[in-house]
């Protein structure tokens, strides 16, 4: 029997008593059901241990009336908090040491915030060397481009010489034609002179003069022919020089292209090294909370090893395992009340976001995911109890304070008859009712309208006569 405590002390401890009774009785509902073999239509009195023989009231109590009310049917499940979207933070470069770590586990980071600084001394040296290679390649390109320009100038000279040789050839051909014409004229003059000399019309001296002219004309033709041949030779030489200059230009151009390719390769290397240099500063890929840190100063990084893990936007979810027999009662978007045995401060509301389409063939359970609000009290890996509202039902409701827990896990309620005598009724308790669990559902053991003891129930026993105080404020009101 509970120790004798004044009603004032009970009233002072009312909130803690309500919560304790609600949780304890809900957990023992199944045990209560197996111990309760009662007729649902007729309440059964507990056999009294001792009956008071006095007709004087032994205790002043407050009463409530067993009421019929509509309330949401709930069931509970336990789940683990997980990150809704867990982002790894990795280094894009490898084999560099960590020089600074700027955030720690639990810190909130914004997108783009600097988290880790790597040692960039090696990259700085490589960039300096690559830039020097670029300048050297640029000098080679300029030198070879100058050689191409020189070859082009030589080609222009060869083309000019060729044009001059062709002009000389044309002049030589013209001179040859003139010499041949003069030769033909000299030969005609010689023939006429010889004819006239044979007739005695002119002297032999004049014939000799014609012969001399003809001979000179033959020599002039020979010279003109030699000049034509010489012009053709100069043209051939000029053509050879043109071909040589063109070949030189082609070779020099190829050298320039090779040098340009080398220059572009060196410039790409500089750009790549600068990209690596920028990647020595590792930033947050998204805003969120740092859930895990493995980065330590002095460690050598690798793209395969995350430095941190970030809970994207800090969004958490609760994963529950629900038996397949209860899946029909789970609706997406339904509210869920979440509490924790480890932290009494946690009493929050969540929303069912997803119900897995498959049921585990071994456990006959399905996964239900619940969106959680942002709270500094919540951490991934924590266990939470979820009270899921399934449907609205109608049943008997009494104040939770009226319940008297028993050693076997069951509970009794003291009913007061018309003579104000207390009668112990063993009851089957259902779910807590109301947002603060101040009332409980009674599945069996009482009827609508029964008067039951609320305050003072712990100080009476079977058969006691009680004095009744004002009880109007204790009648259950459940939405």
Coordinates of C-alpha atoms in Angstrom, one line a residue:
X1 CA 0.0 0.0 0.0
X2 CA 1.3 3.5 -0.9
X3 CA 2.6 5.5 2.1
X4 CA 0.1 8.0 3.6
X5 CA 0.7 11.3 1.7
X6 CA -1.5 14.3 2.0
X7 CA -3.8 15.3 -0.9
X8 CA -1.9 18.5 -1.1
X9 CA 1.4 16.7 -2.0
X10 CA -0.5 14.6 -4.6
X11 CA -1.8 17.8 -6.2
X12 CA 1.7 19.3 -6.2
X13 CA 3.1 16.2 -8.0
X14 CA 0.2 15.9 -10.5
X15 CA 2.1 16.6 -13.8
X16 CA 4.8 14.0 -13.1
X17 CA 2.3 11.4 -12.0
X18 CA 0.2 11.9 -15.1
X19 CA 3.1 11.3 -17.5
X20 CA 4.5 8.3 -15.5
X21 CA 1.1 6.6 -15.3
X22 CA 0.4 7.2 -19.0
X23 CA 3.7 5.7 -20.2
X24 CA 3.7 2.8 -17.7
X25 CA 0.1 1.8 -18.3
X26 CA 0.4 2.0 -22.0
X27 CA 3.5 -0.3 -21.9
X28 CA 1.6 -2.8 -19.6
X29 CA -1.6 -2.9 -21.6
X30 CA -0.9 -6.3 -23.2
X31 CA -0.1 -7.8 -19.8
X32 CA -3.2 -6.3 -18.3
X33 CA -5.3 -7.8 -21.1
X34 CA -4.1 -11.4 -20.4
X35 CA -4.8 -10.9 -16.7
X36 CA -8.3 -9.5 -17.2
X37 CA -11.0 -12.1 -17.9
X38 CA -13.9 -9.9 -17.4
X39 CA -17.3 -9.5 -19.1
X40 CA -17.2 -6.2 -21.1
X41 CA -20.8 -5.5 -20.3
X42 CA -20.5 -5.9 -16.5
X43 CA -17.6 -4.5 -14.5
X44 CA -16.0 -6.9 -12.0
X45 CA -15.0 -5.9 -8.5
X46 CA -11.7 -6.9 -7.1
X47 CA -12.0 -9.1 -4.1
X48 CA -11.4 -7.0 -1.0
X49 CA -8.4 -7.7 1.1
X50 CA -10.1 -6.1 4.1
X51 CA -13.4 -4.2 4.5
X52 CA -13.8 -1.1 6.6
X53 CA -16.5 -1.6 9.2
X54 CA -16.9 2.1 9.9
X55 CA -19.6 4.1 8.1
X56 CA -17.7 7.4 8.7
X57 CA -15.8 8.8 5.7
X58 CA -12.1 7.9 5.9
X59 CA -10.8 10.2 3.1
X60 CA -12.0 13.3 1.2
X61 CA -11.7 12.5 -2.6
X62 CA -12.6 14.1 -5.9
X63 CA -14.6 12.1 -8.4
X64 CA -14.8 12.0 -12.2
X65 CA -17.4 10.4 -14.4
X66 CA -16.5 7.8 -16.9
X67 CA -17.2 9.5 -20.2
X68 CA -17.5 8.4 -23.9
X69 CA -15.3 10.4 -26.1
X70 CA -13.7 10.5 -29.6
X71 CA -10.0 10.5 -29.7
X72 CA -7.2 9.6 -32.0
X73 CA -5.9 6.0 -31.9
X74 CA -2.2 5.9 -31.8
X75 CA 0.5 3.3 -31.7
X76 CA 4.2 3.6 -30.9
X77 CA 7.4 2.5 -32.6
X78 CA 11.1 3.2 -32.0
X79 CA 13.5 4.4 -34.7
X80 CA 16.9 5.9 -35.4
X81 CA 17.6 9.4 -36.5
X82 CA 19.4 9.5 -39.8
X83 CA 20.6 12.3 -42.1
X84 CA 18.2 12.9 -44.9
X85 CA 21.1 13.7 -47.3
X86 CA 24.7 13.1 -46.1
X87 CA 27.3 14.8 -48.3
X88 CA 30.9 13.7 -48.2
X89 CA 33.6 16.5 -48.4
X90 CA 36.6 15.2 -50.3
X91 CA 39.8 16.7 -51.7
X92 CA 40.1 16.8 -55.5
X93 CA 43.9 16.6 -55.2
X94 CA 45.9 13.8 -53.7
X95 CA 49.2 13.3 -51.8
X96 CA 49.1 16.7 -50.2
X97 CA 49.3 17.3 -46.4
X98 CA 46.6 19.1 -44.5
X99 CA 47.9 22.4 -43.1
X100 CA 44.7 23.8 -41.5
X101 CA 41.4 22.4 -40.3
X102 CA 38.9 25.2 -39.8
X103 CA 35.7 23.5 -38.7
X104 CA 34.8 20.7 -36.3
X105 CA 32.0 18.2 -35.8
X106 CA 28.7 19.8 -35.0
X107 CA 29.6 23.1 -36.6
X108 CA 27.2 24.7 -39.1
X109 CA 28.8 25.6 -42.4
X110 CA 27.5 27.7 -45.3
X111 CA 28.0 26.7 -48.9
X112 CA 31.4 27.7 -50.1
X113 CA 32.8 28.2 -46.6
X114 CA 36.5 27.2 -46.3
X115 CA 36.9 24.0 -44.3
X116 CA 40.4 22.7 -44.9
X117 CA 43.7 24.3 -46.3
X118 CA 46.2 21.9 -47.8
X119 CA 50.0 22.5 -48.1
X120 CA 50.5 24.1 -51.6
X121 CA 54.3 24.6 -51.5
X122 CA 54.9 21.8 -54.0
X123 CA 52.3 23.1 -56.4
X124 CA 53.7 26.6 -56.1
X125 CA 57.1 25.2 -57.2
X126 CA 55.5 23.2 -60.0
X127 CA 53.7 26.3 -61.2
X128 CA 56.9 28.4 -61.3
X129 CA 58.6 25.7 -63.3
X130 CA 55.7 25.3 -65.7
X131 CA 55.6 29.1 -66.2
X132 CA 59.3 29.1 -67.0
X133 CA 58.7 26.3 -69.5
X134 CA 56.0 28.5 -71.1
X135 CA 58.3 31.4 -71.5
X136 CA 61.0 29.2 -73.1
X137 CA 58.5 27.6 -75.5
X138 CA 57.3 31.1 -76.4
X139 CA 60.8 32.2 -77.2
X140 CA 61.3 29.1 -79.5
X141 CA 58.0 29.9 -81.3
X142 CA 59.1 33.5 -81.9
X143 CA 62.5 32.3 -83.2
X144 CA 61.0 29.8 -85.6
X145 CA 58.4 32.3 -86.7
X146 CA 61.3 34.7 -87.5
X147 CA 62.9 31.9 -89.5
X148 CA 59.7 31.5 -91.5
X149 CA 59.6 35.2 -92.3
X150 CA 63.2 35.0 -93.5
X151 CA 62.4 32.0 -95.7
X152 CA 59.5 33.9 -97.1
X153 CA 61.8 36.8 -97.9
X154 CA 64.1 34.4 -99.7
X155 CA 61.2 33.0 -101.6
X156 CA 60.3 36.5 -102.8
X157 CA 63.9 37.0 -104.0
X158 CA 63.8 33.7 -105.8
X159 CA 60.5 34.6 -107.4
X160 CA 61.9 38.0 -108.5
X161 CA 65.0 36.4 -110.0
X162 CA 62.7 33.9 -111.8
X163 CA 60.6 36.8 -113.2
X164 CA 63.8 38.6 -114.3
X165 CA 65.2 35.5 -116.0
X166 CA 61.9 35.0 -117.8
X167 CA 62.0 38.6 -119.0
X168 CA 65.6 38.2 -120.1
X169 CA 64.6 35.1 -122.0
X170 CA 61.8 36.9 -123.8
X171 CA 64.3 39.7 -124.7
X172 CA 66.8 37.1 -125.9
X173 CA 64.1 35.4 -128.0
X174 CA 63.3 38.8 -129.5
X175 CA 67.0 39.5 -130.3
X176 CA 67.3 36.0 -131.9
X177 CA 64.3 36.7 -134.1
X178 CA 65.8 40.0 -135.2
X179 CA 69.2 38.4 -135.8
X180 CA 67.6 35.7 -137.9
X181 CA 65.7 38.3 -139.9
X182 CA 68.9 40.2 -140.5
X183 CA 70.6 37.0 -141.5
X184 CA 67.9 36.2 -144.0
X185 CA 68.3 39.7 -145.4
X186 CA 72.1 39.4 -145.6
X187 CA 71.8 36.1 -147.4
X188 CA 69.4 37.7 -149.9
X189 CA 71.7 40.7 -150.4
X190 CA 74.7 38.3 -150.9
X191 CA 72.8 36.3 -153.4
X192 CA 71.9 39.4 -155.4
X193 CA 75.4 40.8 -155.2
X194 CA 76.8 37.6 -156.6
X195 CA 74.3 37.7 -159.4
X196 CA 75.1 41.3 -160.3
X197 CA 78.9 40.6 -160.0
X198 CA 78.5 37.7 -162.5
X199 CA 76.8 40.1 -164.9
X200 CA 79.5 42.6 -164.3
X201 CA 77.1 45.1 -162.8
X202 CA 79.1 45.5 -159.5
X203 CA 82.6 44.9 -158.4
X204 CA 83.9 42.0 -156.5
X205 CA 84.6 44.3 -153.7
X206 CA 80.9 44.9 -153.1
X207 CA 80.3 41.2 -153.2
X208 CA 82.9 40.7 -150.5
X209 CA 81.1 43.3 -148.4
X210 CA 77.8 41.4 -148.7
X211 CA 79.6 38.2 -147.8
X212 CA 80.9 39.9 -144.6
X213 CA 77.5 41.1 -143.7
X214 CA 76.0 37.7 -144.1
X215 CA 78.8 36.2 -142.0
X216 CA 78.2 38.8 -139.3
X217 CA 74.4 38.1 -139.4
X218 CA 75.1 34.3 -138.9
X219 CA 77.3 35.1 -135.9
X220 CA 74.6 37.4 -134.5
X221 CA 72.1 34.6 -134.7
X222 CA 74.4 32.3 -132.9
X223 CA 74.9 34.9 -130.1
X224 CA 71.1 35.4 -129.8
X225 CA 70.6 31.7 -129.5
X226 CA 73.2 31.5 -126.8
X227 CA 71.5 34.3 -125.0
X228 CA 68.1 32.5 -125.1
X229 CA 69.8 29.3 -123.7
X230 CA 71.4 31.4 -121.0
X231 CA 68.1 33.0 -120.0
X232 CA 66.5 29.5 -119.9
X233 CA 69.3 28.4 -117.5
X234 CA 68.7 31.4 -115.3
X235 CA 65.0 30.6 -115.2
X236 CA 65.7 27.0 -114.2
X237 CA 68.1 28.2 -111.5
X238 CA 65.5 30.7 -110.3
X239 CA 62.8 27.9 -110.2
X240 CA 65.1 25.8 -108.1
X241 CA 65.6 28.7 -105.7
X242 CA 61.8 29.2 -105.5
X243 CA 61.2 25.5 -104.8
X244 CA 64.0 25.5 -102.2
X245 CA 62.5 28.6 -100.5
X246 CA 59.1 27.0 -100.5
X247 CA 60.4 23.8 -99.0
X248 CA 62.2 25.8 -96.3
X249 CA 59.0 27.7 -95.5
X250 CA 57.1 24.4 -95.2
X251 CA 59.8 23.0 -92.9
X252 CA 60.0 26.2 -90.8
X253 CA 56.2 26.3 -90.6
X254 CA 56.1 22.8 -89.3
X255 CA 58.7 23.8 -86.7
X256 CA 56.6 26.7 -85.7
X257 CA 53.6 24.4 -85.3
X258 CA 55.6 22.1 -83.2
X259 CA 56.8 24.9 -81.0
X260 CA 53.2 26.2 -80.7
X261 CA 52.0 22.8 -79.6
X262 CA 54.7 22.7 -77.0
X263 CA 53.7 26.2 -75.9
X264 CA 50.1 25.3 -75.6
X265 CA 51.0 22.1 -73.7
X266 CA 53.0 24.1 -71.2
X267 CA 50.2 26.7 -70.9
X268 CA 47.7 23.9 -70.2
X269 CA 50.0 22.5 -67.6
X270 CA 50.2 25.9 -65.9
X271 CA 46.4 26.2 -66.0
X272 CA 46.1 22.6 -64.5
X273 CA 48.6 23.4 -61.7
X274 CA 46.6 26.6 -60.9
X275 CA 43.4 24.5 -60.8
X276 CA 45.1 22.2 -58.3
X277 CA 46.3 25.2 -56.4
X278 CA 42.7 26.4 -56.0
X279 CA 41.7 22.9 -54.9
X280 CA 44.1 23.1 -52.0
X281 CA 41.4 25.1 -50.3
X282 CA 38.5 22.7 -49.6
X283 CA 35.1 24.4 -49.2
X284 CA 31.7 23.2 -48.2
X285 CA 29.7 21.9 -51.2
X286 CA 26.4 22.9 -49.5
X287 CA 25.1 24.5 -46.3
X288 CA 24.6 22.1 -43.5
X289 CA 25.9 20.7 -40.2
X290 CA 29.2 18.8 -39.9
X291 CA 28.3 15.3 -38.7
X292 CA 31.7 13.7 -39.0
X293 CA 35.3 14.9 -39.2
X294 CA 38.2 12.7 -40.1
X295 CA 40.6 15.5 -41.3
X296 CA 43.6 16.1 -39.1
X297 CA 46.6 18.5 -39.6
X298 CA 49.4 16.5 -41.1
X299 CA 47.3 13.9 -42.8
X300 CA 47.9 13.2 -46.5
X301 CA 44.7 13.5 -48.4
X302 CA 43.2 11.2 -51.0
X303 CA 40.0 11.7 -53.2
X304 CA 38.8 8.4 -51.9
X305 CA 38.8 9.4 -48.2
X306 CA 36.2 12.0 -47.1
X307 CA 37.5 14.7 -44.9
X308 CA 34.1 15.5 -43.5
X309 CA 30.5 14.5 -43.9
X310 CA 27.8 17.2 -43.9
X311 CA 24.1 16.8 -43.2
X312 CA 22.8 18.7 -46.2
X313 CA 20.8 21.8 -45.0
X314 CA 20.8 20.1 -41.5
X315 CA 17.8 18.0 -42.5
X316 CA 17.2 14.9 -40.4
X317 CA 14.7 12.0 -40.7
X318 CA 13.6 9.2 -38.4
X319 CA 13.6 5.7 -39.8
X320 CA 11.0 3.4 -38.1
X321 CA 10.4 -0.3 -38.6
X322 CA 6.6 -0.9 -38.7
X323 CA 5.1 -4.4 -38.7
X324 CA 3.1 -5.1 -41.8
X325 CA 0.0 -5.6 -39.7
X326 CA 0.1 -1.8 -38.9
X327 CA 1.0 -0.5 -42.4
X328 CA -2.6 0.1 -43.3
X329 CA -2.8 2.6 -40.4
X330 CA 0.2 4.6 -41.6
X331 CA -0.6 7.5 -43.9
X332 CA 1.9 9.8 -45.7
X333 CA 1.6 13.3 -44.2
X334 CA 0.2 12.1 -40.9
X335 CA 1.6 13.9 -37.8
X336 CA 3.9 12.0 -35.4
X337 CA 4.8 12.9 -31.8
X338 CA 8.4 12.1 -31.0
X339 CA 10.0 11.7 -27.6
X340 CA 13.2 10.3 -26.1
X341 CA 13.9 8.2 -23.0
X342 CA 17.4 9.7 -22.9
X343 CA 16.4 13.4 -23.1
X344 CA 13.1 14.5 -21.5
X345 CA 13.5 17.8 -23.3
X346 CA 12.7 16.1 -26.6
X347 CA 9.0 16.3 -27.4
X348 CA 8.6 17.4 -31.0
X349 CA 6.3 16.9 -33.9
X350 CA 7.3 15.2 -37.2
X351 CA 5.5 14.2 -40.4
X352 CA 5.5 10.9 -42.2
X353 CA 7.2 11.5 -45.6
X354 CA 7.6 8.0 -47.0
X355 CA 6.6 4.4 -46.6
X356 CA 8.8 1.9 -48.1
X357 CA 7.1 -0.1 -50.9
X358 CA 8.7 -3.4 -49.8
X359 CA 8.3 -5.4 -46.6
X360 CA 11.3 -7.3 -45.3
X361 CA 10.6 -11.0 -45.9
X362 CA 12.4 -12.1 -42.7
X363 CA 11.2 -9.5 -40.2
X364 CA 7.8 -8.7 -41.8
X365 CA 8.5 -5.1 -41.3
X366 CA 8.6 -2.1 -43.5
X367 CA 10.6 1.2 -43.2
X368 CA 8.7 4.4 -42.5
X369 CA 10.6 7.7 -42.9
X370 CA 9.6 10.7 -40.8
X371 CA 10.7 14.3 -41.5
X372 CA 12.1 16.0 -38.4
X373 CA 12.1 19.7 -37.6
X374 CA 15.3 21.6 -37.0
X375 CA 16.4 21.2 -33.4
X376 CA 19.7 21.5 -31.6
X377 CA 18.6 18.5 -29.4
X378 CA 18.5 16.0 -32.3
X379 CA 21.6 14.1 -33.5
X380 CA 22.0 11.3 -36.1
X381 CA 22.1 7.9 -34.4
X382 CA 19.8 8.9 -31.6
X383 CA 16.8 6.7 -30.7
X384 CA 13.3 8.2 -30.6
X385 CA 9.9 6.9 -29.7
X386 CA 7.3 7.8 -32.3
X387 CA 3.6 8.0 -31.4
X388 CA 1.8 7.7 -34.7
X389 CA -1.8 8.8 -35.0
X390 CA -3.7 6.2 -37.0
X391 CA -7.4 7.0 -36.8
X392 CA -10.2 8.6 -34.7
X393 CA -12.1 6.1 -32.5
X394 CA -14.7 6.3 -29.7
X395 CA -14.2 4.9 -26.3
X396 CA -14.3 5.2 -22.5
X397 CA -12.0 7.9 -21.1
X398 CA -10.9 8.7 -17.5
X399 CA -8.3 10.9 -15.9
X400 CA -4.9 9.1 -15.8
X401 CA -4.7 10.0 -12.0
X402 CA -7.5 7.6 -11.3
X403 CA -5.4 4.6 -12.2
X404 CA -3.7 2.7 -9.4
X405 CA -0.8 0.5 -10.8
X406 CA -0.5 -3.0 -9.3
X407 CA 2.5 -5.2 -8.7
X408 CA 1.5 -7.6 -11.5
X409 CA 1.5 -4.8 -14.1
X410 CA -2.3 -4.4 -14.1
X411 CA -4.2 -1.4 -12.8
X412 CA -7.3 -0.8 -10.7
X413 CA -9.8 2.1 -10.4
X414 CA -11.9 2.8 -7.4
X415 CA -15.6 3.2 -8.3
X416 CA -17.9 5.0 -5.8
X417 CA -21.4 3.6 -5.5
X418 CA -24.6 5.4 -4.4
X419 CA -23.5 5.0 -0.7
X420 CA -20.2 6.6 -1.4
X421 CA -18.4 3.3 -0.8
X422 CA -15.2 2.6 -2.8
X423 CA -15.2 -0.5 -5.0
X424 CA -12.0 -1.6 -6.6
X425 CA -12.4 -2.3 -10.3
X426 CA -9.6 -4.0 -12.3
X427 CA -9.4 -2.3 -15.7
X428 CA -7.8 -2.9 -19.1
X429 CA -6.0 0.3 -20.1
X430 CA -5.7 1.4 -23.7
X431 CA -3.7 4.3 -25.1
X432 CA -2.9 7.7 -23.5
X433 CA -5.4 10.3 -24.6
X434 CA -5.0 14.0 -25.1
X435 CA -2.0 16.1 -26.1
X436 CA -0.4 15.9 -22.6
X437 CA -1.6 12.3 -21.9
X438 CA -3.7 13.5 -18.9
X439 CA -6.4 10.9 -19.8
X440 CA -6.4 7.3 -20.7
X441 CA -8.6 5.0 -22.7
X442 CA -10.4 2.2 -20.7
X443 CA -11.0 -0.9 -22.9
X444 CA -12.7 -3.0 -20.2
X445 CA -13.7 -2.8 -16.5
X446 CA -15.9 0.3 -16.4
X447 CA -19.1 1.7 -17.9
X448 CA -20.2 5.1 -19.1
X449 CA -21.4 7.2 -16.2
X450 CA -19.5 5.3 -13.5
X451 CA -18.2 7.6 -10.8
X452 CA -14.5 7.0 -10.0
X453 CA -12.0 8.4 -7.5
X454 CA -9.3 10.7 -8.9
X455 CA -7.5 12.7 -6.2
X456 CA -7.1 10.6 -3.1
X457 CA -7.3 7.2 -4.8
X458 CA -4.0 6.3 -3.4
X459 CA -5.2 6.6 0.2
X460 CA -8.3 4.4 0.2
X461 CA -9.0 0.7 0.0
X462 CA -11.9 -1.6 -1.0
X463 CA -15.0 -0.8 1.0
X464 CA -14.0 2.6 2.4
X465 CA -16.6 5.3 2.7
X466 CA -15.3 8.5 1.1
X467 CA -16.3 12.1 1.4
X468 CA -16.7 13.7 -2.1
X469 CA -15.2 17.1 -2.9
X470 CA -16.0 19.2 -6.0
X471 CA -15.1 17.1 -9.0
X472 CA -16.5 19.1 -11.9
X473 CA -13.1 20.1 -13.2
X474 CA -11.9 16.5 -13.5
X475 CA -14.5 15.3 -16.0
X476 CA -12.6 14.3 -19.2
X477 CA -12.7 16.5 -22.2
X478 CA -11.0 15.0 -25.2
X479 CA -10.9 16.4 -28.8

